[in-house]
Amino acid sequence: MAICISSMMAFAVYSSLSVGLGAYKRIKGFAGSQNDALLAFEKIERDISNTFIINGIEFTGSSSSVSFPDTSGASGPVVKTTYYFDAETGNLIREEQSYAAAMKRSEDEGKTSVELSPLKELKFEYCRYDDEKEACEWKDKWSGAEPPIAVRVEAAFDSGGKTVKVKRIVLIPVSL
């Protein structure tokens, strides 16, 4: 009788620990991927909002990538920073090119890249202020020496088997 009661208690303890450990792993996995994506978004927001106008590096963007002059690079005081989604690896990529290489219009010279966060999708949109309508018009593409007034960044990432969508609008002070 004692062995039977002991085995039932051991099974109950094992079941409780197993369920608790599973919940802990799911929560830890969710927080890790969500934190990575949110930190990557903070970096994008900081870099884009600190862009400026400089001869030789234009602010260009499409729905899947954005490039702009930046001062937060490791390659020098002024760099060309590019963010894009690599569909093959499913990662958000931050690419940096030195000012000298960007001025030469060299595609590969002086480039470094880093994978920031795994994503399912990434989309950029660019705000052009229309004086007649007194409203912001969102465009899928941008090109020019002057940056847009704002950039909308939308992304989706997998977190614990669920797709989480995040959207940020980044104001660019130099354009206001």
Short mmCIF file of C-alpha atoms in Angstrom, two decimals:
data_model
loop_
_atom_site.label_atom_id
_atom_site.label_comp_id
_atom_site.label_asym_id
_atom_site.label_seq_id
_atom_site.Cartn_x
_atom_site.Cartn_y
_atom_site.Cartn_z
CA MET A 1 0.00 0.00 0.00
CA ALA A 2 2.87 2.39 0.91
CA ILE A 3 4.58 1.73 -2.45
CA CYS A 4 1.35 2.47 -4.31
CA ILE A 5 0.80 5.79 -2.45
CA SER A 6 4.47 6.76 -2.91
CA SER A 7 4.30 6.07 -6.65
CA MET A 8 1.13 8.16 -7.00
CA MET A 9 2.77 11.07 -5.15
CA ALA A 10 5.92 10.78 -7.27
CA PHE A 11 3.81 10.79 -10.47
CA ALA A 12 1.91 13.90 -9.27
CA VAL A 13 5.16 15.73 -8.44
CA TYR A 14 6.70 14.70 -11.79
CA SER A 15 3.60 15.89 -13.71
CA SER A 16 3.58 19.25 -11.92
CA LEU A 17 7.28 19.81 -12.58
CA SER A 18 6.93 18.77 -16.22
CA VAL A 19 4.05 21.20 -16.86
CA GLY A 20 5.85 24.01 -15.03
CA LEU A 21 9.09 23.45 -16.95
CA GLY A 22 7.22 23.43 -20.27
CA ALA A 23 5.50 26.73 -19.42
CA TYR A 24 8.84 28.25 -18.38
CA LYS A 25 10.45 27.25 -21.71
CA ARG A 26 7.56 28.71 -23.73
CA ILE A 27 7.66 32.02 -21.82
CA LYS A 28 11.44 32.23 -22.08
CA GLY A 29 11.32 31.52 -25.85
CA PHE A 30 8.61 34.14 -26.38
CA ALA A 31 10.47 36.81 -24.44
CA GLY A 32 13.76 36.10 -26.25
CA SER A 33 12.47 36.39 -29.81
CA GLN A 34 10.19 39.29 -28.94
CA ASN A 35 13.05 41.16 -27.24
CA ASP A 36 15.34 40.59 -30.22
CA ALA A 37 12.76 42.00 -32.62
CA LEU A 38 11.95 44.97 -30.41
CA LEU A 39 15.64 45.80 -29.90
CA ALA A 40 16.16 45.62 -33.67
CA PHE A 41 13.22 48.01 -34.12
CA GLU A 42 14.73 50.41 -31.59
CA LYS A 43 17.99 50.38 -33.57
CA ILE A 44 16.17 51.05 -36.86
CA GLU A 45 14.19 53.87 -35.24
CA ARG A 46 17.29 55.48 -33.74
CA ASP A 47 19.33 55.24 -36.94
CA ILE A 48 16.60 56.55 -39.25
CA SER A 49 15.65 59.43 -36.94
CA ASN A 50 19.32 60.52 -36.82
CA THR A 51 19.78 60.65 -40.58
CA PHE A 52 20.93 63.91 -42.14
CA ILE A 53 21.53 65.48 -45.53
CA ILE A 54 25.04 65.06 -46.98
CA ASN A 55 26.38 65.28 -50.48
CA GLY A 56 26.98 61.85 -52.00
CA ILE A 57 24.60 59.64 -50.01
CA GLU A 58 20.91 59.86 -50.85
CA PHE A 59 18.02 58.64 -48.75
CA THR A 60 16.58 55.78 -50.82
CA GLY A 61 13.99 53.23 -49.98
CA SER A 62 11.67 50.60 -51.32
CA SER A 63 9.03 48.52 -49.61
CA SER A 64 11.68 45.98 -48.58
CA SER A 65 14.79 48.10 -47.85
CA VAL A 66 15.98 51.54 -46.79
CA SER A 67 19.41 53.27 -47.17
CA PHE A 68 20.48 56.59 -45.68
CA PRO A 69 23.45 58.57 -44.33
CA ASP A 70 24.17 57.81 -40.69
CA THR A 71 26.65 58.75 -37.96
CA SER A 72 26.29 55.70 -35.71
CA GLY A 73 28.51 53.39 -37.74
CA ALA A 74 31.64 51.52 -36.79
CA SER A 75 33.21 52.16 -40.22
CA GLY A 76 33.75 55.86 -39.61
CA PRO A 77 32.04 59.07 -38.58
CA VAL A 78 29.73 59.02 -41.62
CA VAL A 79 28.41 55.82 -43.19
CA LYS A 80 25.69 54.66 -45.53
CA THR A 81 23.38 52.39 -43.52
CA THR A 82 21.01 49.94 -45.19
CA TYR A 83 18.33 47.81 -43.57
CA TYR A 84 16.66 44.99 -45.50
CA PHE A 85 14.94 41.66 -45.06
CA ASP A 86 16.87 38.64 -46.36
CA ALA A 87 14.13 36.26 -47.47
CA GLU A 88 16.53 33.30 -47.78
CA THR A 89 17.62 33.37 -44.14
CA GLY A 90 14.55 35.14 -42.74
CA ASN A 91 16.70 37.77 -41.01
CA LEU A 92 16.66 41.52 -40.69
CA ILE A 93 20.06 42.69 -41.96
CA ARG A 94 21.86 45.95 -41.13
CA GLU A 95 24.52 46.80 -43.67
CA GLU A 96 27.03 49.58 -43.27
CA GLN A 97 29.29 51.11 -45.93
CA SER A 98 32.01 53.67 -45.37
CA TYR A 99 31.47 57.17 -46.74
CA ALA A 100 34.44 56.89 -49.12
CA ALA A 101 33.11 53.65 -50.63
CA ALA A 102 29.58 55.09 -50.87
CA MET A 103 30.95 58.17 -52.68
CA LYS A 104 32.66 55.88 -55.22
CA ARG A 105 29.29 54.16 -55.71
CA SER A 106 31.06 50.86 -55.10
CA GLU A 107 28.56 48.10 -54.36
CA ASP A 108 30.74 45.85 -52.20
CA GLU A 109 33.72 47.93 -51.09
CA GLY A 110 33.81 48.93 -47.44
CA LYS A 111 30.65 47.01 -46.47
CA THR A 112 29.97 45.20 -43.23
CA SER A 113 26.72 43.51 -42.31
CA VAL A 114 25.11 42.00 -39.25
CA GLU A 115 21.97 39.91 -38.76
CA LEU A 116 19.76 41.61 -36.19
CA SER A 117 16.67 39.48 -35.75
CA PRO A 118 14.75 36.64 -37.40
CA LEU A 119 11.59 37.91 -39.13
CA LYS A 120 8.76 36.58 -41.26
CA GLU A 121 8.25 39.82 -43.19
CA LEU A 122 9.37 43.46 -43.29
CA LYS A 123 7.86 46.48 -45.02
CA PHE A 124 8.85 50.15 -45.26
CA GLU A 125 6.69 53.12 -46.32
CA TYR A 126 7.69 56.77 -46.69
CA CYS A 127 5.71 59.90 -45.83
CA ARG A 128 5.60 62.86 -48.20
CA TYR A 129 3.69 65.83 -46.86
CA ASP A 130 1.13 67.18 -49.33
CA ASP A 131 0.60 70.91 -48.73
CA GLU A 132 -2.69 71.00 -50.65
CA LYS A 133 -4.28 68.15 -48.70
CA GLU A 134 -2.44 69.10 -45.51
CA ALA A 135 -1.80 65.41 -44.92
CA CYS A 136 0.86 62.80 -45.18
CA GLU A 137 0.87 60.59 -48.29
CA TRP A 138 2.50 57.19 -47.75
CA LYS A 139 4.63 55.97 -50.65
CA ASP A 140 6.24 52.56 -51.30
CA LYS A 141 9.43 54.14 -52.70
CA TRP A 142 11.65 57.10 -51.87
CA SER A 143 14.72 58.55 -53.53
CA GLY A 144 16.42 61.88 -53.14
CA ALA A 145 18.89 63.99 -51.24
CA GLU A 146 16.23 64.98 -48.70
CA PRO A 147 14.71 62.28 -46.51
CA PRO A 148 10.95 61.83 -46.07
CA ILE A 149 9.15 63.34 -43.08
CA ALA A 150 8.61 59.87 -41.60
CA VAL A 151 9.18 56.20 -42.28
CA ARG A 152 6.66 53.52 -41.33
CA VAL A 153 8.26 50.16 -40.49
CA GLU A 154 6.09 47.05 -40.24
CA ALA A 155 7.39 43.61 -39.39
CA ALA A 156 6.12 40.20 -38.39
CA PHE A 157 8.04 37.59 -36.45
CA ASP A 158 7.40 34.17 -34.99
CA SER A 159 7.11 34.02 -31.22
CA GLY A 160 6.27 30.72 -29.61
CA GLY A 161 4.38 29.46 -32.64
CA LYS A 162 2.40 32.70 -33.02
CA THR A 163 2.97 35.48 -35.54
CA VAL A 164 3.43 38.83 -33.84
CA LYS A 165 3.16 42.03 -35.90
CA VAL A 166 4.89 45.26 -34.91
CA LYS A 167 4.50 48.69 -36.50
CA ARG A 168 6.52 51.85 -35.86
CA ILE A 169 6.41 55.31 -37.39
CA VAL A 170 9.78 57.03 -37.23
CA LEU A 171 9.82 60.82 -37.53
CA ILE A 172 12.86 62.38 -39.21
CA PRO A 173 13.60 65.75 -37.56
CA VAL A 174 15.87 67.04 -40.35
CA SER A 175 12.86 66.91 -42.73
CA LEU A 176 10.41 68.83 -40.58
#
